[in-house]
Coordinates of C-alpha atoms and ligand atoms in Angstrom, one line a residue:
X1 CA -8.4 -27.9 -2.0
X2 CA -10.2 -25.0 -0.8
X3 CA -11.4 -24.2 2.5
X4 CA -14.5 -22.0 3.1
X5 CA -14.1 -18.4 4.5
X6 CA -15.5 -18.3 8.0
X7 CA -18.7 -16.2 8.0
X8 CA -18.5 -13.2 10.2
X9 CA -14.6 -12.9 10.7
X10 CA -13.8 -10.0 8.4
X11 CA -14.3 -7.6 11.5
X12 CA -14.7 -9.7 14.2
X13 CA -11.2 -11.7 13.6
X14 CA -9.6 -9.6 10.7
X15 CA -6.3 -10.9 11.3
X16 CA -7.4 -14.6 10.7
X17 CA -9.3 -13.8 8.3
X18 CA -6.6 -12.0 6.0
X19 CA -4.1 -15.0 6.2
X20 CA -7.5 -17.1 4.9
X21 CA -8.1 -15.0 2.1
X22 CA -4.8 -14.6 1.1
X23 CA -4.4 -18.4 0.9
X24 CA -7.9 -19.4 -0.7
X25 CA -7.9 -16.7 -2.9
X26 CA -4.4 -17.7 -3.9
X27 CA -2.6 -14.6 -3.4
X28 CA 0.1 -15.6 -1.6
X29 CA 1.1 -18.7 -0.2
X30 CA 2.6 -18.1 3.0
X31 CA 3.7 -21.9 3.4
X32 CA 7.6 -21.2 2.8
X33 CA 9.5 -23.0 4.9
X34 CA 11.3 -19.6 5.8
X35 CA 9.7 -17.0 8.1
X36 CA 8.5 -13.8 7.0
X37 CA 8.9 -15.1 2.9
X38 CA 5.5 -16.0 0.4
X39 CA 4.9 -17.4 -2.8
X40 CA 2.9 -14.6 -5.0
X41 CA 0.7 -16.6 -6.6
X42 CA -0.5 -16.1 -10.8
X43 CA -3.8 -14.2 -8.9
X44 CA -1.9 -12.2 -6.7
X45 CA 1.3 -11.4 -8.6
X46 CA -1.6 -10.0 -11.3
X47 CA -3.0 -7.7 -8.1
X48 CA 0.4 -6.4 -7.4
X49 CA 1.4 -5.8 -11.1
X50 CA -1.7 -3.7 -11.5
X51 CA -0.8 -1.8 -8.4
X52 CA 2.9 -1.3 -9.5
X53 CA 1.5 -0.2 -13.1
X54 CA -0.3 2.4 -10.9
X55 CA 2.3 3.9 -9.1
X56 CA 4.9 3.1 -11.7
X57 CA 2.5 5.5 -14.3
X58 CA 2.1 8.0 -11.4
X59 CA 5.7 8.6 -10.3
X60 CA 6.6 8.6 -15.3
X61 CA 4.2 11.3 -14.9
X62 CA 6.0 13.4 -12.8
X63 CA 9.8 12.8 -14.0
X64 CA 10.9 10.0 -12.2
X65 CA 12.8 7.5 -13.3
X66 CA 12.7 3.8 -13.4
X67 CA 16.7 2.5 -12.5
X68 CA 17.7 -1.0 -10.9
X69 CA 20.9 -0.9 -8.3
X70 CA 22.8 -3.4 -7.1
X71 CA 21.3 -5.7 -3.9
X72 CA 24.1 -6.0 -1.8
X73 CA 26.4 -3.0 0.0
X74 CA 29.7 -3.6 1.2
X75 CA 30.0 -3.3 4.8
X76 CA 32.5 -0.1 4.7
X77 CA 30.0 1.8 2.4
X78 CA 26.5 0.8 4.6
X79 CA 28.5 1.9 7.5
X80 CA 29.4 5.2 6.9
X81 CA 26.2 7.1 7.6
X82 CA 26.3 6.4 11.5
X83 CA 22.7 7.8 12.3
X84 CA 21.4 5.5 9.2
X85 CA 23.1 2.3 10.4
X86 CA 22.1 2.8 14.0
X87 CA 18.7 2.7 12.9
X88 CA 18.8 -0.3 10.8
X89 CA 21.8 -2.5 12.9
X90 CA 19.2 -5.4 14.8
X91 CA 17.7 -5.4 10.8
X92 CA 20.2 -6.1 8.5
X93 CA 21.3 -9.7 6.8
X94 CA 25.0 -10.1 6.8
X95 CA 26.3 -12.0 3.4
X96 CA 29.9 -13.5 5.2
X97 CA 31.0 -16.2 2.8
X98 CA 31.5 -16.7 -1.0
X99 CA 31.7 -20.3 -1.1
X100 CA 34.0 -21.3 1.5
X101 CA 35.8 -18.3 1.6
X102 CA 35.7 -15.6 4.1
X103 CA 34.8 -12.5 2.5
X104 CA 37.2 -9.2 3.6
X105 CA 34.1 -7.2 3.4
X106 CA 31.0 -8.4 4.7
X107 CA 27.7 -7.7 2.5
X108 CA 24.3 -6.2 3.4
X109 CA 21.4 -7.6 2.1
X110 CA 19.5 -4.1 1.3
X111 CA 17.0 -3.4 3.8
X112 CA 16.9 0.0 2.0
X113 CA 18.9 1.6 -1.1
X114 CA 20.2 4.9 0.6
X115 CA 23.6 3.2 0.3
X116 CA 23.4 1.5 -2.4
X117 CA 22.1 4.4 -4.4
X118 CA 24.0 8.0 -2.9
X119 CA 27.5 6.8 -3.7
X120 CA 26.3 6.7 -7.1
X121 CA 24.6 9.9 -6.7
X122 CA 27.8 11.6 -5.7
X123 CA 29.5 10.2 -8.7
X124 CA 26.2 11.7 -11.1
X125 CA 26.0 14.6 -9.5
X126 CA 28.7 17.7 -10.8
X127 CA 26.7 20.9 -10.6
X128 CA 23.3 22.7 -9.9
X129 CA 22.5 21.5 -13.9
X130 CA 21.9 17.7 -12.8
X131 CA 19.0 19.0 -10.4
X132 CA 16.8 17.5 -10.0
X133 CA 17.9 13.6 -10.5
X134 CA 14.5 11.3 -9.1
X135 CA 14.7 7.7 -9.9
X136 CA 12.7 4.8 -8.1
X137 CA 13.1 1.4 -8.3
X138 CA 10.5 -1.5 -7.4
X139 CA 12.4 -4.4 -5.6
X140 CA 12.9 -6.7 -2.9
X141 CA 14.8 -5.4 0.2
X142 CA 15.6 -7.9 3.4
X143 CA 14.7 -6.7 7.0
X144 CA 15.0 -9.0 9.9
X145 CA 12.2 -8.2 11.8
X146 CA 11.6 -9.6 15.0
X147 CA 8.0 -8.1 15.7
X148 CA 5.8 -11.0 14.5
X149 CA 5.4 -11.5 10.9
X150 CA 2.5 -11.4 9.2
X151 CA 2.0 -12.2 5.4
X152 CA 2.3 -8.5 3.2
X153 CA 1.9 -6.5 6.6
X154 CA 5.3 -7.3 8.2
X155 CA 7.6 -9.7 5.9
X156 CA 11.1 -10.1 6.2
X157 CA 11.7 -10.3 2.1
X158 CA 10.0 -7.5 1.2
X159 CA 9.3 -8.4 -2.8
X160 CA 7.4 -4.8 -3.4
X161 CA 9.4 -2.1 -1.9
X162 CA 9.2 0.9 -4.6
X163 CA 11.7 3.3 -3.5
X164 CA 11.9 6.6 -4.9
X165 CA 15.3 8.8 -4.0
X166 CA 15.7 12.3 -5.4
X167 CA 18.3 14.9 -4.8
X168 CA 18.0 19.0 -5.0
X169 CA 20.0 21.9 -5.1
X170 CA 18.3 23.3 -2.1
X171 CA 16.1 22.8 1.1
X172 CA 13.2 24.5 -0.7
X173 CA 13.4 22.5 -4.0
X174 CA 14.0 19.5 -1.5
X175 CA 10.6 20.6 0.4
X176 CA 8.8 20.8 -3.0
X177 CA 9.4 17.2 -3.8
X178 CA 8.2 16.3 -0.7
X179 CA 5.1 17.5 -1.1
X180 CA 5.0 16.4 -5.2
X181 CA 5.2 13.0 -3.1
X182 CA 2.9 13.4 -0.7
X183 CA 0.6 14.4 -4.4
X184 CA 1.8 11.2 -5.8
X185 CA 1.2 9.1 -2.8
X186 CA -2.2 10.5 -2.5
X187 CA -3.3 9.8 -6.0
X188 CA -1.7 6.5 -5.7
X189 CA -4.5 5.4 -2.6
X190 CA -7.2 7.5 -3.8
X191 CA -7.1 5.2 -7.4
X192 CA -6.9 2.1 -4.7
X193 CA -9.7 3.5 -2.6
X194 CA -8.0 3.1 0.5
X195 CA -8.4 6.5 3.4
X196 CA -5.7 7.6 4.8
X197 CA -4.4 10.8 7.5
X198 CA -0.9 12.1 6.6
X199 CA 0.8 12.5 10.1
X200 CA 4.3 14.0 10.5
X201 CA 5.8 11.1 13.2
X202 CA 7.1 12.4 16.1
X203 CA 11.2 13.5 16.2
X204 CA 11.8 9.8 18.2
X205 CA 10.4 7.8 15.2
X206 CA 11.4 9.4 12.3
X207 CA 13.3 7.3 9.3
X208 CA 17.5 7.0 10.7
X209 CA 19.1 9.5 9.3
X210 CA 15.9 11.9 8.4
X211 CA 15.2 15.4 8.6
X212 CA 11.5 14.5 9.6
X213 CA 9.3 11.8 8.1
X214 CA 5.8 11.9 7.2
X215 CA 3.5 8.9 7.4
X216 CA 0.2 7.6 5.5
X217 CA -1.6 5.5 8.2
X218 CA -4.8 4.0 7.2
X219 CA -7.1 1.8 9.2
X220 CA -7.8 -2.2 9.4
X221 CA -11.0 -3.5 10.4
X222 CA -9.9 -4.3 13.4
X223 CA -9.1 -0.6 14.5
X224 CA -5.7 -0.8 14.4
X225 CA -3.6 1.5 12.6
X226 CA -1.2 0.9 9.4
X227 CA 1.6 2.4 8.1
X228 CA 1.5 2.1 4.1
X229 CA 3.9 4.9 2.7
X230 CA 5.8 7.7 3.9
X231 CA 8.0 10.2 2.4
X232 CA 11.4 11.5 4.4
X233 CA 13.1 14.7 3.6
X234 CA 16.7 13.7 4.5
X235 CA 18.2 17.4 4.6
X236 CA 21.8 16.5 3.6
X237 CA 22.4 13.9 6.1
X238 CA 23.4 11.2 3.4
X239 CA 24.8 14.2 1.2
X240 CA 27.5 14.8 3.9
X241 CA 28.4 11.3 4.0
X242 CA 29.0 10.7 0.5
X243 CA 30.2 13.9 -0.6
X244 CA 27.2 14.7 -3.0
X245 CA 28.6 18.0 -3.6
X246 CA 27.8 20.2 -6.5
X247 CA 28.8 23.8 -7.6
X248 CA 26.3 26.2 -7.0
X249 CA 24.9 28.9 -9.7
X250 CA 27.6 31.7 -8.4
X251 CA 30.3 29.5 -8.2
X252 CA 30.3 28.4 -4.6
X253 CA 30.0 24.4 -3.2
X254 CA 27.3 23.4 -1.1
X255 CA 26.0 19.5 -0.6
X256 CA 22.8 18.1 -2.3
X257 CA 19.1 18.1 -0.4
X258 CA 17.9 15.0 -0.3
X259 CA 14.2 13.1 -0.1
X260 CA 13.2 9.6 -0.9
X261 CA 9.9 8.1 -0.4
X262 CA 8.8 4.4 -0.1
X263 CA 5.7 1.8 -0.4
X264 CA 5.7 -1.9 -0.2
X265 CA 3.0 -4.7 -0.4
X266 CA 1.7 -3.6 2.4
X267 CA -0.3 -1.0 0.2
X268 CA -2.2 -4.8 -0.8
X269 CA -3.1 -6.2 2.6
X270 CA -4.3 -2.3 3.0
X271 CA -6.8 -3.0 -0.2
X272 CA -7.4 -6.3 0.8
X273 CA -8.2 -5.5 4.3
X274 CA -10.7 -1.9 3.7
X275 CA -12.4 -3.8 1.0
X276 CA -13.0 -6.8 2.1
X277 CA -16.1 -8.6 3.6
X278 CA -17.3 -11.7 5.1
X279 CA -17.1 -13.6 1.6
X280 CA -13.9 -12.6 0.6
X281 CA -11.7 -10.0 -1.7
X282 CA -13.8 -7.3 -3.2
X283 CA -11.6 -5.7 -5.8
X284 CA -11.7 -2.0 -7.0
X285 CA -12.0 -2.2 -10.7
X286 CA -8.6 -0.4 -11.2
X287 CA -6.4 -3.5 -10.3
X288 CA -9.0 -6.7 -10.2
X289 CA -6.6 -9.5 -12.3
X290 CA -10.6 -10.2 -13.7
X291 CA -12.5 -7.3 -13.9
X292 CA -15.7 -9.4 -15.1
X293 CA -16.4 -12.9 -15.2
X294 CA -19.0 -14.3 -18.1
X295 CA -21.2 -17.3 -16.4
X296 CA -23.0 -18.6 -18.9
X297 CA -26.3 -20.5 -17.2
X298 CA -27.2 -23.4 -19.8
X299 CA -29.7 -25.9 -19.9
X300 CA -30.2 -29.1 -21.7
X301 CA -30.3 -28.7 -25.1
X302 CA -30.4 -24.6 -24.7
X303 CA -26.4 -25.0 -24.2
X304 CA -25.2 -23.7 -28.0
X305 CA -26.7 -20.6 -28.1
X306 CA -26.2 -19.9 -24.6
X307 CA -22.5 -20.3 -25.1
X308 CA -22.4 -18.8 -28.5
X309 CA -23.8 -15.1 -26.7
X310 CA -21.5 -15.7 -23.9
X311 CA -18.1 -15.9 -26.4
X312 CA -19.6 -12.7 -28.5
X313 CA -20.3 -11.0 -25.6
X314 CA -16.9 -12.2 -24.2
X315 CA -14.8 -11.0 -27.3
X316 CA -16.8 -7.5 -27.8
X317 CA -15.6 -6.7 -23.7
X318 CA -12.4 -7.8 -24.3
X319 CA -11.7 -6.0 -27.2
X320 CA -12.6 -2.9 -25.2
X321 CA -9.8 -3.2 -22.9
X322 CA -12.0 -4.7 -20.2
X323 CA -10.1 -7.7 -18.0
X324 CA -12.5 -10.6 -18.7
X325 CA -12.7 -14.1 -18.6
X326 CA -15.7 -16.6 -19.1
X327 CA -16.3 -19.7 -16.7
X328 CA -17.8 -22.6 -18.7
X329 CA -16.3 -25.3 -16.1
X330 CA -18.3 -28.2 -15.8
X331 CA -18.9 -26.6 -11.8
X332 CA -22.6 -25.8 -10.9
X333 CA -23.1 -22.1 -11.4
X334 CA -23.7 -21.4 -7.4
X335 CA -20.1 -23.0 -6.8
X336 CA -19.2 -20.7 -9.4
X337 CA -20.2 -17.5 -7.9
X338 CA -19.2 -18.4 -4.7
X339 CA -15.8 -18.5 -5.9
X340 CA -15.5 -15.0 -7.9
X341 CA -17.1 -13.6 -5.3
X342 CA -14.4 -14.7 -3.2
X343 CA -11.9 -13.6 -5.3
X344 CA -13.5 -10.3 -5.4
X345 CA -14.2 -10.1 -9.0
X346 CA -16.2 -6.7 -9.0
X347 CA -18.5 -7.3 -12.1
X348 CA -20.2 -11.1 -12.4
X349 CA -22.4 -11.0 -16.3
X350 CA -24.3 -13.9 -16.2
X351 CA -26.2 -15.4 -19.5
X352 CA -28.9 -17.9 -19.6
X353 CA -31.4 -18.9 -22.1
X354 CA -33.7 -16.1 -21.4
X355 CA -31.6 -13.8 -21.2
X356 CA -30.4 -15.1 -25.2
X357 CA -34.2 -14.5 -25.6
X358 CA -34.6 -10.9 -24.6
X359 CA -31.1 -10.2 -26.2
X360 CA -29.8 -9.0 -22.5
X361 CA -27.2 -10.1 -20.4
X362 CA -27.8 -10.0 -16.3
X363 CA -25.3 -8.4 -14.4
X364 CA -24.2 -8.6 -10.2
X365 CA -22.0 -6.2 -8.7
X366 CA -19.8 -7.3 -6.1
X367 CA -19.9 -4.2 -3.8
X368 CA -23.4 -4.2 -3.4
X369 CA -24.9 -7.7 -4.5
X370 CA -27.6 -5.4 -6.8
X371 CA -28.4 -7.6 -10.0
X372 CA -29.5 -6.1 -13.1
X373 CA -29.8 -6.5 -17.1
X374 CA -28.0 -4.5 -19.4
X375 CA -29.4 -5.1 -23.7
X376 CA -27.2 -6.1 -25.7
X377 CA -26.9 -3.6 -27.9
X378 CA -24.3 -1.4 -29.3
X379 CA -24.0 0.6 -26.2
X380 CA -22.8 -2.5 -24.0
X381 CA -19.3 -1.3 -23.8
X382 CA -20.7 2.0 -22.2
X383 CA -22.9 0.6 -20.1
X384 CA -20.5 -2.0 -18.7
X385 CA -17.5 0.9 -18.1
X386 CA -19.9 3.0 -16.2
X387 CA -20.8 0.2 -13.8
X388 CA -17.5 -0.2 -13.4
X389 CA -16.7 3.6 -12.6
X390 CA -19.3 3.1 -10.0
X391 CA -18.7 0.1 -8.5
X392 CA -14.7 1.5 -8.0
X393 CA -16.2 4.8 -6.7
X394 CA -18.8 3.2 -3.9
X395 CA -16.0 0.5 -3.0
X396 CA -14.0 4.2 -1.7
X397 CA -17.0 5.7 -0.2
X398 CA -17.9 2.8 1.7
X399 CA -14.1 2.5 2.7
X400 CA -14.2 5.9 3.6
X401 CA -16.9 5.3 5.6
X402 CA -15.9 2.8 7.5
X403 CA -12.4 5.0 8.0
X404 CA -13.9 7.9 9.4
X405 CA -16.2 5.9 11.7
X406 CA -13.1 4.7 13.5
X407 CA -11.6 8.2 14.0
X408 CA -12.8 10.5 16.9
X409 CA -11.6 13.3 19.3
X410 CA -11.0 12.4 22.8
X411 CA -11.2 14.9 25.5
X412 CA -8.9 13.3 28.2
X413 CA -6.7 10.4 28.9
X414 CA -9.5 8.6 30.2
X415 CA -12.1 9.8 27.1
X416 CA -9.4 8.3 24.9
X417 CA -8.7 4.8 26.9
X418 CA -12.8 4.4 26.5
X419 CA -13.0 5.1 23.5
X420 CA -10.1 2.9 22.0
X421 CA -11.6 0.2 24.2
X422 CA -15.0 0.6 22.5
X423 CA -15.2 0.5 18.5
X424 CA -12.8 3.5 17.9
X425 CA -9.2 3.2 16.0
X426 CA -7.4 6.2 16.4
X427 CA -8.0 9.5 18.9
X428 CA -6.8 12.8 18.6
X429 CA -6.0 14.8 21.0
X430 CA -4.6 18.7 21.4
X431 CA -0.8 18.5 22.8
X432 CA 1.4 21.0 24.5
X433 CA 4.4 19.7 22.0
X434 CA 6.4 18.3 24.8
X435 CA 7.7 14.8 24.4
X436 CA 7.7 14.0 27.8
X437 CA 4.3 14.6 27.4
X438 CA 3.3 12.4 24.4
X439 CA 5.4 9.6 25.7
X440 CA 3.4 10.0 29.0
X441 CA 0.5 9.8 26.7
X442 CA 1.3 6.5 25.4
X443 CA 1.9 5.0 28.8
X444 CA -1.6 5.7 30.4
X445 CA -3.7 5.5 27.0
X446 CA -1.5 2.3 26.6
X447 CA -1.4 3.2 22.7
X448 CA 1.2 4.4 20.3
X449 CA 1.6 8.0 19.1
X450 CA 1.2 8.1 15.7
X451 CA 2.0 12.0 15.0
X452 CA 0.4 15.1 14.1
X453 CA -2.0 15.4 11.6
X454 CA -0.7 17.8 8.2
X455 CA -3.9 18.6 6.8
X456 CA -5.5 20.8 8.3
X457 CA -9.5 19.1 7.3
X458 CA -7.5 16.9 10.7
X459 CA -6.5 19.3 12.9
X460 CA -8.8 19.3 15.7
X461 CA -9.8 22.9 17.4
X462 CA -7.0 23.9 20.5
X463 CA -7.7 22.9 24.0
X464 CA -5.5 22.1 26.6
X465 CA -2.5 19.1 26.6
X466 CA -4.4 16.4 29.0
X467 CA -1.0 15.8 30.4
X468 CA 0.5 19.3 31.5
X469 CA -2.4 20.9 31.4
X470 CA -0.8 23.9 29.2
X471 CA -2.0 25.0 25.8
X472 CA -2.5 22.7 23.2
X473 CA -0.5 23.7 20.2
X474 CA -0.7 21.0 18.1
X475 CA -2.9 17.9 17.0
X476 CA -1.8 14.8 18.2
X477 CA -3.1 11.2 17.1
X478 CA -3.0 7.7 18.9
X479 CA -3.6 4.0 17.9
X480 CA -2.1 0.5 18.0
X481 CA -0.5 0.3 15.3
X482 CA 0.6 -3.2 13.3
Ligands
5CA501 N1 14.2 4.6 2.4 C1 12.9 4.9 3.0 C2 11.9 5.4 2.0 S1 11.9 4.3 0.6 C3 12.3 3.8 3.8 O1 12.9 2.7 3.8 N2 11.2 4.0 4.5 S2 10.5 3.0 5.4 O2 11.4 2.2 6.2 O3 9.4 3.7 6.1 O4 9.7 1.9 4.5 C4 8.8 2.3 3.5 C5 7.5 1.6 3.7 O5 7.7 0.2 3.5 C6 6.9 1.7 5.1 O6 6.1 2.9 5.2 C7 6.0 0.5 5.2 O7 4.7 0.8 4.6 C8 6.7 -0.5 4.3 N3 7.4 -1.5 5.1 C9 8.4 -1.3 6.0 N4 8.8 -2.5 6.6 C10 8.0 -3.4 6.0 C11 7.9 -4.9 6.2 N5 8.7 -5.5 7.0 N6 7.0 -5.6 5.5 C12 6.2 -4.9 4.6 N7 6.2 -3.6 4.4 C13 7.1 -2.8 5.1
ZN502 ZN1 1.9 18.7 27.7

């Protein structure tokens, strides 16, 4: 049963119309009877292995490695980093029981590894010769969130939380993995064409237990801003605590520097969501479960050699490496590319009799709706890759696009307030450095500080804080955020 996407609500109503898509395009059915937990669907596990492959190839690259610890932390060991727990206390699902019984120590459900993982780090770790040790691992952490849930944006099982921890034998090696993640993280959106600014948060909304946190916030079509990634150097906060402690090169002891760095599906509502349009998913090429579909058009009596093209064609592509599937349901072929459109297949080939007849097949691209014919010849393969290349590069620009549309530089308080009430997402505005200032800020823009800016292509030119009225030393942004 499938109902239609409501034209027009990709912008206008963004939020309903991501729970839509998600459901008709069967990504993820968020019909559980537990809040804050979804089905991933065949379609949508498919998206999210692609994505994971991604990152997963990303972070092999660059000498991480791929480990699997335990989910649940004894109460005694979560506990000890005070900061840490303090952070995560209203969040955290308490295991009590094993059967009947009443366990002595209470277990946490994960709703992150630090203490799952630095005991073990402490135990690894002997001397300055195990730096550096980065391991990730891609699993499902519990968070009891009581801001509203929303399917992949805010979930309380969170099934795709790739965690990367890392420890160093000092605050500069530690700073240099920070930004090798920052490099990782980058690469990771750009191949996912989603925009991004990479804000340092401010000191009141850092990770529990951090040193300072940086943020990737990108934007949803409905101007609202979205936290997918950050990276945290930790110092040796969590070091301290569990007596990661190594001997240094001359002999001396000093405590490991720590940074981890995290995604989750949130990374796929982001895709999803700077994608999409008014008929559904448009996939880039680099994770579409389908990267082409094969329609053959047949007539009466034409149908043979219409279908015998289709499977050459079909078997030459897939040979190639291309993700490719033919649709020779008995559906008519409008209903048919209704649906792949829908579920954002970025290539559609479609072969009818004339096109048997002038040895071509006709081609639609998704991002654009241009239709054209490619011969079949023995270039095909060629010609179908770099359509491919292009349709993943204009899916970014146009993303980009839209992403830089919603960004602008306020002057004032009240240059901001219009502005965010009109069609802008996120302001930036100079700042004194003050937090008495920022929070003030918040209050009369009535939006959230997101942070300051890192690079410096978003650094905005100095003027005055519109708060204080002193010198602006910094950029700050502001949006809603999710
Ligand atoms: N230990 C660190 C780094 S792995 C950590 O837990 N960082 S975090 O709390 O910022 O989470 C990492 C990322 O997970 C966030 O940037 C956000 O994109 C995503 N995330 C956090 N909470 C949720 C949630 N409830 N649902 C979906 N994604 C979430
Ligand atoms: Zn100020």
């Amino acid at each position: 049963m499938q109902t239609e996407i409501k034209k027009g609500k990709w912008k206008k109503n963004f939020s309903e119309w991501l729970s839509d898509i998600i459901s008709e395009a069967e990504i993820l059915d968020y019909r559980y009877p537990l809040k804050g937990c979804g089905v991933w669907q065949p379609y949508g596990f498919k998206i999210r292995n692609n994505t994971l492959k991604i990152i997963r190839d990303l972070l092999d690259e660059t000498g991480h490695d791929e480990t699997l610890f335990p989910l649940l932390i004894p109460d005694n060991i979560f506990a000890k980093e005070a900061i840490h727990v303090k952070g995560f206390e209203d969040e955290v699902y308490w295991i009590t029981h094993g059967g009947r019984t009443e366990l002595d120590v209470k277990l946490a459900l994960r709703p992150t590894s630090e203490t799952a993982m630095y005991p073990m780090f402490a135990k690894w770790i002997r001397s300055h010769a195990d730096f550096p040790l980065k391991v990730y691992q891609a699993v499902s952490v519990f968070r009891y969130e009581t801001k509203a849930t929303k399917p992949l944006i805010r979930v309380r099982e969170i099934t795709t939380f790739k965690e990367a921890h890392t420890a160093h034998g000092s605050w500069e090696d530690a700073e240099a993995q920070v930004k090798e993640a920052v490099e990782v993280y980058s690469r990771f959106f750009e191949q996912l064409g989603i925009s991004f600014i990479i804000s340092k948060r401010p000191e009141w909304d850092k990770f529990p237990g951090a040193v300072y946190t940086l943020a990737f916030d990108t934007l949803t079509p409905d101007r609202r801003s979205l936290q997918i990634g950050t990276v945290h150097n930790l110092g040796q906060t969590f070091a301290k605590t569990f007596e990661i402690e190594f001997e240094t090169k001359d002999g001396g002891r000093d405590f490991a520097y720590q940074t981890c760095y995290g995604i989750s599906e949130r990374t796929i509502a982001a895709l999803i969501a700077v994608h999409g349009d008014d008929t559904g998913l448009r996939l880039p090429p680099s994770i579409a479960p389908i990267q082409i579909i094969i329609i053959p058009i047949t007539f009466k009596g034409k149908e043979a050699k219409v279908n015998d093209v289709s499977k050459e064609v079909y078997k030459w592509l897939k040979t190639a490496g291309f993700r490719i599937k033919i649709d020779d349901s008995d559906a008519k072929p409008g209903k048919k590319f209704y649906n792949w459109e829908m579920k954002g297949v970025p290539l559609r080939i479609e072969i009818g009799p004339k096109d048997v007849e002038k040895k071509q097949i006709t081609y639609a691209r998704r991002d654009t709706s241009k239709k054209g014919t490619i011969p079949i010849s023995a270039s095909l393969f060629e010609d179908v890759k770099k359509i491919l290349d292009q349709i993943q590069e204009n899916l970014a620009l146009m993303a980009e696009k839209n992403f830089s549309e919603l960004i602008c530089i306020a002057k004032d308080v009240n240059d901001a307030k219009k502005l965010l009430e009109s069609d802008i997402g996120m302001v930036q505005i100079s700042w004194c450095g003050e937090k008495e200032c920022a929070l003030e800020l918040e209050e009369r823009v009535g939006v959230g500080v997101l942070g300051t800016p890192i690079d410096d292509k978003w650094k905005i030119k100095a003027g005055k804080c519109p708060i204080c009225d002193k010198k602006g030393i910094e950029t700050v942004n502001l949006g809603k955020a999710y």
